[in-house]
Amino acid sequence: MEKQIKAKTDQLNAVGIEPAKLNEILNQIDDLNKKLDSKSARWMELTELKES
């Protein structure tokens, strides 16, 4: 997921990007960040359970 976020961020840096495409990429990055946060939180929960 981090690689996908980086790739999308690289697309944002493209010169002359259309506003509609810009919004689409920003929404995709937001969705990927939310998924990554969720998976990270779950990983932390599982790590805590394992250590208990």
XYZ file of N, CA, C and O in Angstrom:
208
model
N 0.810 -1.187 0.000
C 0.000 0.000 0.000
C 0.857 1.256 0.000
O 0.493 2.233 -0.647
N 1.950 1.211 0.736
C 2.822 2.385 0.764
C 3.383 2.682 -0.622
O 3.518 3.844 -1.000
N 3.673 1.637 -1.389
C 4.165 1.830 -2.752
C 3.079 2.445 -3.633
O 3.370 3.286 -4.485
N 1.835 2.026 -3.420
C 0.726 2.587 -4.188
C 0.546 4.067 -3.864
O 0.309 4.876 -4.761
N 0.662 4.408 -2.587
C 0.529 5.805 -2.177
C 1.639 6.631 -2.816
O 1.388 7.732 -3.333
N 2.862 6.102 -2.815
C 3.976 6.827 -3.427
C 3.749 7.025 -4.920
O 3.986 8.101 -5.459
N 3.265 5.977 -5.590
C 3.007 6.073 -7.031
C 1.947 7.138 -7.319
O 2.090 7.926 -8.261
N 0.903 7.174 -6.509
C -0.152 8.181 -6.684
C 0.390 9.579 -6.410
O 0.064 10.533 -7.112
N 1.236 9.698 -5.404
C 1.836 10.987 -5.080
C 2.725 11.453 -6.229
O 2.725 12.637 -6.584
N 3.446 10.526 -6.829
C 4.266 10.865 -7.990
C 3.399 11.365 -9.145
O 3.780 12.293 -9.865
N 2.221 10.762 -9.305
C 1.302 11.215 -10.352
C 0.842 12.648 -10.084
O 0.636 13.421 -11.019
N 0.679 12.985 -8.805
C 0.256 14.339 -8.463
C 1.291 15.375 -8.892
O 0.943 16.513 -9.190
N 2.536 14.964 -8.902
C 3.615 15.881 -9.239
C 3.775 16.090 -10.747
O 4.625 16.866 -11.160
N 2.971 15.406 -11.536
C 3.046 15.550 -12.988
C 2.602 16.958 -13.393
O 1.646 17.511 -12.852
N 3.316 17.505 -14.327
C 3.008 18.847 -14.813
C 1.772 18.791 -15.704
O 1.616 17.893 -16.522
N 0.883 19.742 -15.524
C -0.288 19.862 -16.396
C -1.395 18.870 -16.122
O -2.169 18.555 -17.021
N -1.494 18.384 -14.920
C -2.537 17.414 -14.592
C -3.904 18.113 -14.594
O -4.036 19.245 -14.138
N -4.889 17.436 -15.129
C -6.244 17.989 -15.200
C -6.875 17.985 -13.808
O -6.643 17.068 -13.016
N -7.695 18.991 -13.518
C -8.329 19.057 -12.184
C -9.136 17.810 -11.830
O -9.101 17.360 -10.689
N -9.839 17.241 -12.791
C -10.637 16.042 -12.507
C -9.727 14.871 -12.130
O -10.021 14.116 -11.199
N -8.627 14.743 -12.845
C -7.671 13.672 -12.549
C -7.008 13.914 -11.191
O -6.782 12.987 -10.424
N -6.734 15.168 -10.894
C -6.153 15.536 -9.606
C -7.062 15.102 -8.466
O -6.614 14.469 -7.509
N -8.346 15.404 -8.580
C -9.302 15.014 -7.536
C -9.406 13.501 -7.410
O -9.494 12.967 -6.307
N -9.370 12.813 -8.539
C -9.440 11.350 -8.523
C -8.237 10.762 -7.783
O -8.388 9.882 -6.926
N -7.053 11.269 -8.084
C -5.837 10.772 -7.438
C -5.855 11.089 -5.948
O -5.499 10.249 -5.117
N -6.285 12.293 -5.586
C -6.362 12.656 -4.167
C -7.317 11.744 -3.408
O -7.030 11.333 -2.286
N -8.444 11.417 -4.020
C -9.399 10.500 -3.396
C -8.807 9.105 -3.243
O -9.005 8.436 -2.226
N -8.054 8.653 -4.252
C -7.419 7.342 -4.176
C -6.375 7.313 -3.060
O -6.287 6.329 -2.315
N -5.594 8.374 -2.951
C -4.594 8.454 -1.889
C -5.274 8.437 -0.527
O -4.829 7.750 0.396
N -6.358 9.172 -0.392
C -7.102 9.201 0.870
C -7.611 7.805 1.230
O -7.461 7.365 2.381
N -8.176 7.104 0.258
C -8.667 5.744 0.499
C -7.528 4.805 0.903
O -7.680 4.001 1.834
N -6.412 4.902 0.207
C -5.263 4.050 0.540
C -4.732 4.349 1.935
O -4.382 3.429 2.681
N -4.678 5.632 2.301
C -4.222 5.990 3.645
C -5.154 5.447 4.716
O -4.701 4.972 5.761
N -6.447 5.501 4.470
C -7.415 4.962 5.429
C -7.242 3.457 5.593
O -7.275 2.932 6.707
N -7.050 2.756 4.471
C -6.839 1.303 4.534
C -5.548 0.977 5.280
O -5.507 0.054 6.085
N -4.503 1.740 4.994
C -3.224 1.521 5.656
C -3.342 1.763 7.159
O -2.835 0.982 7.966
N -4.039 2.824 7.546
C -4.251 3.111 8.967
C -5.006 1.976 9.651
O -4.664 1.563 10.757
N -6.020 1.475 8.971
C -6.821 0.383 9.524
C -5.979 -0.874 9.709
O -6.024 -1.526 10.758
N -5.205 -1.201 8.701
C -4.359 -2.397 8.789
C -3.266 -2.222 9.840
O -2.928 -3.162 10.554
N -2.742 -1.029 9.964
C -1.713 -0.764 10.979
C -2.295 -0.909 12.385
O -1.668 -1.475 13.272
N -3.505 -0.392 12.568
C -4.159 -0.502 13.872
C -4.424 -1.968 14.207
O -4.209 -2.406 15.343
N -4.868 -2.716 13.222
C -5.127 -4.148 13.442
C -3.831 -4.878 13.782
O -3.793 -5.736 14.653
N -2.743 -4.536 13.100
C -1.448 -5.146 13.366
C -1.027 -4.861 14.808
O -0.528 -5.749 15.500
N -1.251 -3.637 15.254
C -0.903 -3.267 16.634
C -1.731 -4.082 17.624
O -1.209 -4.558 18.632
N -3.026 -4.253 17.343
C -3.890 -5.045 18.223
C -3.379 -6.478 18.319
O -3.321 -7.055 19.416
N -3.065 -7.058 17.171
C -2.593 -8.444 17.167
C -1.253 -8.582 17.890
O -1.022 -9.578 18.587
N -0.401 -7.592 17.737
C 0.899 -7.614 18.424
C 0.693 -7.551 19.931
O 1.342 -8.287 20.683
N -0.237 -6.718 20.378
C -0.508 -6.601 21.809
C -1.087 -7.914 22.349
O -0.725 -8.329 23.453
N -1.975 -8.543 21.584
C -2.550 -9.806 22.026
C -1.490 -10.895 22.119
O -1.489 -11.700 23.059
N -0.591 -10.898 21.183
C 0.479 -11.906 21.171
C 1.399 -11.731 22.371
O 1.858 -12.708 22.962
N 1.669 -10.490 22.746
C 2.572 -10.204 23.861
C 1.929 -10.438 25.217
O 2.625 -10.529 26.208
N 0.615 -10.520 25.269
C -0.084 -10.698 26.551
C 0.036 -12.110 27.074
O 0.156 -13.069 26.469
